[in-house]
GROMACS .gro file of C-alpha atoms in nm:
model
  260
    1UNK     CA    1   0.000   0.000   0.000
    2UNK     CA    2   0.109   0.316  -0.041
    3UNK     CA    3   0.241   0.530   0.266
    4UNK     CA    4   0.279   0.914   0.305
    5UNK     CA    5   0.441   1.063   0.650
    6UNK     CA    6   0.206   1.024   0.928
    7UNK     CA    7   0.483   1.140   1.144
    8UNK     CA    8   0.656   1.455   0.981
    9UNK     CA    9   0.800   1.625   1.264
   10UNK     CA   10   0.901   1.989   1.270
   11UNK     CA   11   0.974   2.133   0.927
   12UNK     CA   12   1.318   2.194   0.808
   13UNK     CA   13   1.406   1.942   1.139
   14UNK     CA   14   1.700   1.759   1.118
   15UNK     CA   15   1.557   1.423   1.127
   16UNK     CA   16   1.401   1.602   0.787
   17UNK     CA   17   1.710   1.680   0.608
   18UNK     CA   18   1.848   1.358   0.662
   19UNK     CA   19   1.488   1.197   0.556
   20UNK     CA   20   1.532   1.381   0.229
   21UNK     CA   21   1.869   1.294   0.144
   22UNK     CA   22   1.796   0.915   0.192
   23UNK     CA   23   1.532   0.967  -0.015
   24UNK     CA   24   1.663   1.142  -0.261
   25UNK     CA   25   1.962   0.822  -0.267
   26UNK     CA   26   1.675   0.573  -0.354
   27UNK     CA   27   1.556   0.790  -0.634
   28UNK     CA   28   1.844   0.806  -0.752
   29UNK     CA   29   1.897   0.422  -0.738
   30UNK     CA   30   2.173   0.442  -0.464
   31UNK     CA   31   1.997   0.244  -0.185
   32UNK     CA   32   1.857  -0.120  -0.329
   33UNK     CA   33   1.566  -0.263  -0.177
   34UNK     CA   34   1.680  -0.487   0.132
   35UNK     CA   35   1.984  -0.277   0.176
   36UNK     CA   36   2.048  -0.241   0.608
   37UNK     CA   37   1.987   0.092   0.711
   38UNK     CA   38   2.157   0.126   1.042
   39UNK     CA   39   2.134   0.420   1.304
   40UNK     CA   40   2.489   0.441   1.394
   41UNK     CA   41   2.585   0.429   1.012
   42UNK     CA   42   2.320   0.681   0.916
   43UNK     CA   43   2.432   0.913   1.189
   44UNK     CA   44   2.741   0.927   1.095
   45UNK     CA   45   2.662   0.998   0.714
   46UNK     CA   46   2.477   1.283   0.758
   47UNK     CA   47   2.660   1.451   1.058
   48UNK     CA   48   2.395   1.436   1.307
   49UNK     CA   49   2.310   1.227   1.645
   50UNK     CA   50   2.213   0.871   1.654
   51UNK     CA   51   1.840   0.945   1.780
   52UNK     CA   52   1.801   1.201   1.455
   53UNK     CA   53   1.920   0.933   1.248
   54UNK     CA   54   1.629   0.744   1.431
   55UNK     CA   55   1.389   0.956   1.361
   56UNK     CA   56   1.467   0.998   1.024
   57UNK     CA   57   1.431   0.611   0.944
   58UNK     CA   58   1.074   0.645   1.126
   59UNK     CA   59   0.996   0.896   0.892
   60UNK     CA   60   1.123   0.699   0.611
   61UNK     CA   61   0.908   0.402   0.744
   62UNK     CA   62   0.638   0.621   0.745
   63UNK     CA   63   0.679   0.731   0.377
   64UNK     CA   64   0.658   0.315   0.273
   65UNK     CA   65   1.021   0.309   0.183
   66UNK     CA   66   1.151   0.133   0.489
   67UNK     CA   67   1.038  -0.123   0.723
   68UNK     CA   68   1.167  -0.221   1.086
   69UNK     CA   69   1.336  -0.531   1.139
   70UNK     CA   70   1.317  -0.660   1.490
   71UNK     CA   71   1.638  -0.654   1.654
   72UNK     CA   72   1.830  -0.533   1.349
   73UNK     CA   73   1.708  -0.174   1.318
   74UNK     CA   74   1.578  -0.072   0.944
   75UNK     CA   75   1.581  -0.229   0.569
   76UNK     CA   76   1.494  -0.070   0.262
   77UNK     CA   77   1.170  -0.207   0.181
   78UNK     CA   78   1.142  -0.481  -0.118
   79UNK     CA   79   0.739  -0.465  -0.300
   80UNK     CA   80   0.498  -0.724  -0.339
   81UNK     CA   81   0.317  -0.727  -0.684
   82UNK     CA   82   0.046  -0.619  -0.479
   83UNK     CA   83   0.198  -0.265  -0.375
   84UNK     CA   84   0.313  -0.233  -0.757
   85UNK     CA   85  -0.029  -0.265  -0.828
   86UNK     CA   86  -0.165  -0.027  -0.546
   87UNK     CA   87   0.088   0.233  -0.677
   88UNK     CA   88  -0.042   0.210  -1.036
   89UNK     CA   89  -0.374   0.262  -0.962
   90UNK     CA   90  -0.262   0.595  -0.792
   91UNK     CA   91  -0.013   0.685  -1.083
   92UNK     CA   92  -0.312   0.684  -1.309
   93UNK     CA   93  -0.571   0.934  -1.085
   94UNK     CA   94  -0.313   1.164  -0.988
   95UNK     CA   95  -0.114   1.207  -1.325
   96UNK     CA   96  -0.404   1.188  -1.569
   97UNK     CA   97  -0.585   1.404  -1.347
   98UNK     CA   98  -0.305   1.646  -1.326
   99UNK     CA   99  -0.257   1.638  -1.702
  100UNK     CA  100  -0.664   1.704  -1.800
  101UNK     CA  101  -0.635   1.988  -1.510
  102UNK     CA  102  -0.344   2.149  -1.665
  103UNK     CA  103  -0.525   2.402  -1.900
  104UNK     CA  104  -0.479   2.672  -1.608
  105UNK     CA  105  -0.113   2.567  -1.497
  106UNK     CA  106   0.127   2.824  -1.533
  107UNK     CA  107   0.386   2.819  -1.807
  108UNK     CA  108   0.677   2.727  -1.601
  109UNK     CA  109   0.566   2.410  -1.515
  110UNK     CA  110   0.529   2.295  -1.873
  111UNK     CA  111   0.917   2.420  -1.923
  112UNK     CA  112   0.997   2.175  -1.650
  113UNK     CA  113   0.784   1.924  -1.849
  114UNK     CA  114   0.996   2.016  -2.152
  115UNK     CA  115   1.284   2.021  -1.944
  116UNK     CA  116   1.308   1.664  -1.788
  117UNK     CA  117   1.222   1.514  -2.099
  118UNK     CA  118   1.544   1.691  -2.267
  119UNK     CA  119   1.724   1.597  -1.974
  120UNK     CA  120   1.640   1.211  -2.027
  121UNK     CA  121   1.735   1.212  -2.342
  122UNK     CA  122   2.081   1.408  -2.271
  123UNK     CA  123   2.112   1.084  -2.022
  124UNK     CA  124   2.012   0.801  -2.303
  125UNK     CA  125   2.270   0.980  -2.564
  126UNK     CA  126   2.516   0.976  -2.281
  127UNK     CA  127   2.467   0.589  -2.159
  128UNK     CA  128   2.404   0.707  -1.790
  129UNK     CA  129   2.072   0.466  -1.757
  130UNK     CA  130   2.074   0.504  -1.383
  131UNK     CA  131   1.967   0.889  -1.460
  132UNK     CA  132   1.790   0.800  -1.760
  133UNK     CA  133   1.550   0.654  -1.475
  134UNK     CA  134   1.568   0.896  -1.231
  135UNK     CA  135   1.462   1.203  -1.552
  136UNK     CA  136   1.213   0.965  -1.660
  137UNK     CA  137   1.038   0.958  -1.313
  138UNK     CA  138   1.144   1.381  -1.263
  139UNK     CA  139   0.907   1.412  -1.579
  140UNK     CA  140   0.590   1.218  -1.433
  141UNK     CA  141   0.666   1.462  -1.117
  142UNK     CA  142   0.673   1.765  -1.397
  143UNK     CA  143   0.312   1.612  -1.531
  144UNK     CA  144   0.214   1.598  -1.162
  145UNK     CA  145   0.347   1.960  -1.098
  146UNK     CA  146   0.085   2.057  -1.394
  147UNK     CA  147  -0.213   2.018  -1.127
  148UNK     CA  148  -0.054   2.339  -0.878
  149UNK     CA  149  -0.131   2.104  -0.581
  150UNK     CA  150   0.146   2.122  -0.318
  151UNK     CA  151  -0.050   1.859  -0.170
  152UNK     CA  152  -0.032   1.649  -0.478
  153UNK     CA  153   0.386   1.715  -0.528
  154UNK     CA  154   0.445   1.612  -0.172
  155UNK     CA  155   0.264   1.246  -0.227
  156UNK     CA  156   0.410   1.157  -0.551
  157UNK     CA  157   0.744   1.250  -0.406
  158UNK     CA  158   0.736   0.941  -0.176
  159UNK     CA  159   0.587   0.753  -0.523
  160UNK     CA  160   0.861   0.811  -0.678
  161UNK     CA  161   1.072   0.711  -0.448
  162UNK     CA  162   0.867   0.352  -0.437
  163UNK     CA  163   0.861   0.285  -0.785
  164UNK     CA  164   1.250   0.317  -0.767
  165UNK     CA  165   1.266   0.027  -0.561
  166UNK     CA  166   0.990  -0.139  -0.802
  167UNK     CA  167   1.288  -0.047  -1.107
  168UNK     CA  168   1.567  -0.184  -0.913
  169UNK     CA  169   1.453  -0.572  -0.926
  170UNK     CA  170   1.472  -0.567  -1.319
  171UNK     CA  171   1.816  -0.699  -1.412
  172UNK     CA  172   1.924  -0.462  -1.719
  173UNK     CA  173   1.736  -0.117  -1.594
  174UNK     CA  174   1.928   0.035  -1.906
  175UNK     CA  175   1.710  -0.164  -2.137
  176UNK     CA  176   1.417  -0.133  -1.937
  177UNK     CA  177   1.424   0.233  -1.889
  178UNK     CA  178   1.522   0.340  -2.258
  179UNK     CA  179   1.199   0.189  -2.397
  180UNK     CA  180   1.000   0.489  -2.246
  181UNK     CA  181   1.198   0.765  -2.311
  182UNK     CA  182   1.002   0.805  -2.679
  183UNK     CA  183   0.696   0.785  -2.496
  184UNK     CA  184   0.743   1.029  -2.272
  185UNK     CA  185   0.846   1.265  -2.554
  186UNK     CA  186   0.506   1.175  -2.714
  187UNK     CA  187   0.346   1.260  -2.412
  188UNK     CA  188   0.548   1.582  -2.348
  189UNK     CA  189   0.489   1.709  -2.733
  190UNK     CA  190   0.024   1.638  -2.654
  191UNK     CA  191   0.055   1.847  -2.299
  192UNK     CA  192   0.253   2.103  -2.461
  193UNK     CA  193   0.051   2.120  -2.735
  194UNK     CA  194  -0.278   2.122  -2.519
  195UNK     CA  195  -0.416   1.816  -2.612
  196UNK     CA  196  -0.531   1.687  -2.299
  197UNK     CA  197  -0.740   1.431  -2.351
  198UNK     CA  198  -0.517   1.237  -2.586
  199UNK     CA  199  -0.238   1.331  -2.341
  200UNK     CA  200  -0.406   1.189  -2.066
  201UNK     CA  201  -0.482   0.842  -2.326
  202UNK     CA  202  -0.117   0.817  -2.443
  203UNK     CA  203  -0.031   0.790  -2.081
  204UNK     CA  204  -0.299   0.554  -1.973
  205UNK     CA  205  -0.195   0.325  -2.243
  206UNK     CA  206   0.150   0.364  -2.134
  207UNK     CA  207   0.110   0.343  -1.729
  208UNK     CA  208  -0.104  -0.027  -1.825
  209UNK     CA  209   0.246  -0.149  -2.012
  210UNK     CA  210   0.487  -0.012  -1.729
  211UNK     CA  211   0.307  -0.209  -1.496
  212UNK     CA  212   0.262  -0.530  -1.653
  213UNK     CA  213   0.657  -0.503  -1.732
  214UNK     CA  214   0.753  -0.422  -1.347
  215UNK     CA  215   0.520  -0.714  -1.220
  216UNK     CA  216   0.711  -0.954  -1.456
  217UNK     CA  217   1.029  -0.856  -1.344
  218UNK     CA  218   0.890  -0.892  -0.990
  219UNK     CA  219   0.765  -1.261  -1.055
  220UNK     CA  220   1.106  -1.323  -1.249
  221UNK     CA  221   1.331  -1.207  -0.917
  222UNK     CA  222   1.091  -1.432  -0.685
  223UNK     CA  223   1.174  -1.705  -0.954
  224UNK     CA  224   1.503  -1.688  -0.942
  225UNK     CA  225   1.527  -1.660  -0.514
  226UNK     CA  226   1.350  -1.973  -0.486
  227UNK     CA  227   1.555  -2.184  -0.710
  228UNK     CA  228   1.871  -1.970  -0.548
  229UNK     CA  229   1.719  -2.112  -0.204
  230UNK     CA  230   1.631  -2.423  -0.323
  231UNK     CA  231   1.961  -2.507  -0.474
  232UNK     CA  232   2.123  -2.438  -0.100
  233UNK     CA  233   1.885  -2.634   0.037
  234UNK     CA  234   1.906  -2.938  -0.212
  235UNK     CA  235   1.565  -2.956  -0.237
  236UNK     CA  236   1.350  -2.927  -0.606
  237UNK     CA  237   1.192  -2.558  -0.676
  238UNK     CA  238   0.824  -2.571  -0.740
  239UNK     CA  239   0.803  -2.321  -1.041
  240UNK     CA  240   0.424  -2.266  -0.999
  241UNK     CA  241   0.541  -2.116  -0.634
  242UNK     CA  242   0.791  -1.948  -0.681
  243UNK     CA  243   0.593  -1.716  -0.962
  244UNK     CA  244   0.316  -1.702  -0.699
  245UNK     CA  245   0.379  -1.364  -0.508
  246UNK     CA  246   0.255  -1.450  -0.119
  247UNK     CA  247   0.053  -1.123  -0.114
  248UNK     CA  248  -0.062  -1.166  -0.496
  249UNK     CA  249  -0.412  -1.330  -0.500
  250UNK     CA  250  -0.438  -1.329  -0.855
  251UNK     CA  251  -0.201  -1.216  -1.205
  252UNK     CA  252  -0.155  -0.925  -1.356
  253UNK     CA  253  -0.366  -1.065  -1.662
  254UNK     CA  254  -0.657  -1.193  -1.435
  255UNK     CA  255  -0.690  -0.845  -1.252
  256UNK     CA  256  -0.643  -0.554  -1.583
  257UNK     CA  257  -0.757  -0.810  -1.879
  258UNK     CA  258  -0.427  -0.670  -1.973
  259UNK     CA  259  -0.117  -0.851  -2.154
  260UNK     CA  260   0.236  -0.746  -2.134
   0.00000   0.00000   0.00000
């Protein structure tokens, strides 16, 4: 499920900064999913004392990016198919919303549309595919930004940050990520243009094909742990489990009608 700050603390506290820069590090692709986060090691990182660096990893709990382990302090949290589902289904009402509200945004927000889709492609000519993902998912915050809902930037901030740990399962992200930089120029080249509606289509069609994508790649890394455990535990993998997700009740193609 998806998770915004219940606990935000004092603005601009410290626990805050350091929240943001460990955020910012999983956007960015820096922290995998599973990685330890550990008090004494995040204190020291960011310069502060070991109960800010507490209640920064509360805070990044509380944004769905983290989750407590008992004894062991924090781990960056790994997704179900079922949260990659729960964050597509808010992908599509907040950014098609924002892009059929976006006849009254103001004109710098479609340069910063413009703008992180020129960045992305400065990033595919250059080979950098960790920041051809991270300008791919600065544009859906630019379609976001289109709505002039503070409210609205400050939740798909920690959705972002999610479906970066949804990307970093997929083995080549290179390959993965180039594949929507076109669309996303499409896209760009209807909001800029004003056409809304097929804007808002062109990114429906392409939020159903993201999705299917990331919950194969999800199914293929569960696939490969349980013949990796099964192997160091001599015993015979089950294929038909180890594609089952525990928290997936049914697939992707039973649930949208959809194909990849």
């Amino acid at each position: 499920m998806i998770q915004s700050s219940a606990f935000a603390g004092p603005a601009g506290s410290a626990a805050e900064t350091v929240l943001h820069a460990l955020r910012r590090r999983i956007i960015e692709g820096g922290i995998p999913p599973g990685a330890r986060l550990v008090d004494a090691t995040v204190a020291e990182q960011h310069g502060v004392s070991r109960n800010t660096a507490r209640d920064a990893l509360r805070l990044l709990a509380a944004d769905g990016l983290a989750v407590s382990v008992r004894n062991a302090g924090y781990s960056v949290r790994e997704l179900t198919v079922e949260d990659i589902r729960d964050l597509y289904t808010a992908r599509r009402i907040v950014e098609a919303g924002a892009v059929q509200q976006s006849v009254s945004a103001a004109s710098e927000l479609f340069e910063r549309v413009e703008q992180a889709v020129a960045r992305t492609e400065a990033s595919v000519r250059a080979g950098d595919w960790s920041q051809v993902g991270t300008g791919s998912l600065d544009f859906h915050r630019a379609l976001v930004g289109l709505a002039m809902s503070s409210s609205l930037d400050r939740f798909f901030v920690g959705t972002v940050a999610q479906l970066r740990l949804a990307f970093a399962v997929i083995p080549d992200e290179g390959a993965f990520q180039v594949q929507w930089v076109p669309r996303d120029r499409e896209i760009a080249e209807l909001v800029l243009s004003g056409a809304r509606e097929e804007a808002a289509a062109a990114l429906a069609s392409y939020l159903d094909d993201s999705e299917a994508r990331v919950i194969d790649a999800i199914r293929a890394a569960n696939r490969a742990r349980h013949r990796s455990a099964a192997a160091a535990s001599g015993a015979a993998g089950d294929e038909d489990d180890a594609d089952r997700d525990p928290h997936d009740a049914s697939s992707s193609t039973e649930r949208t009608g959809r194909t990849p």
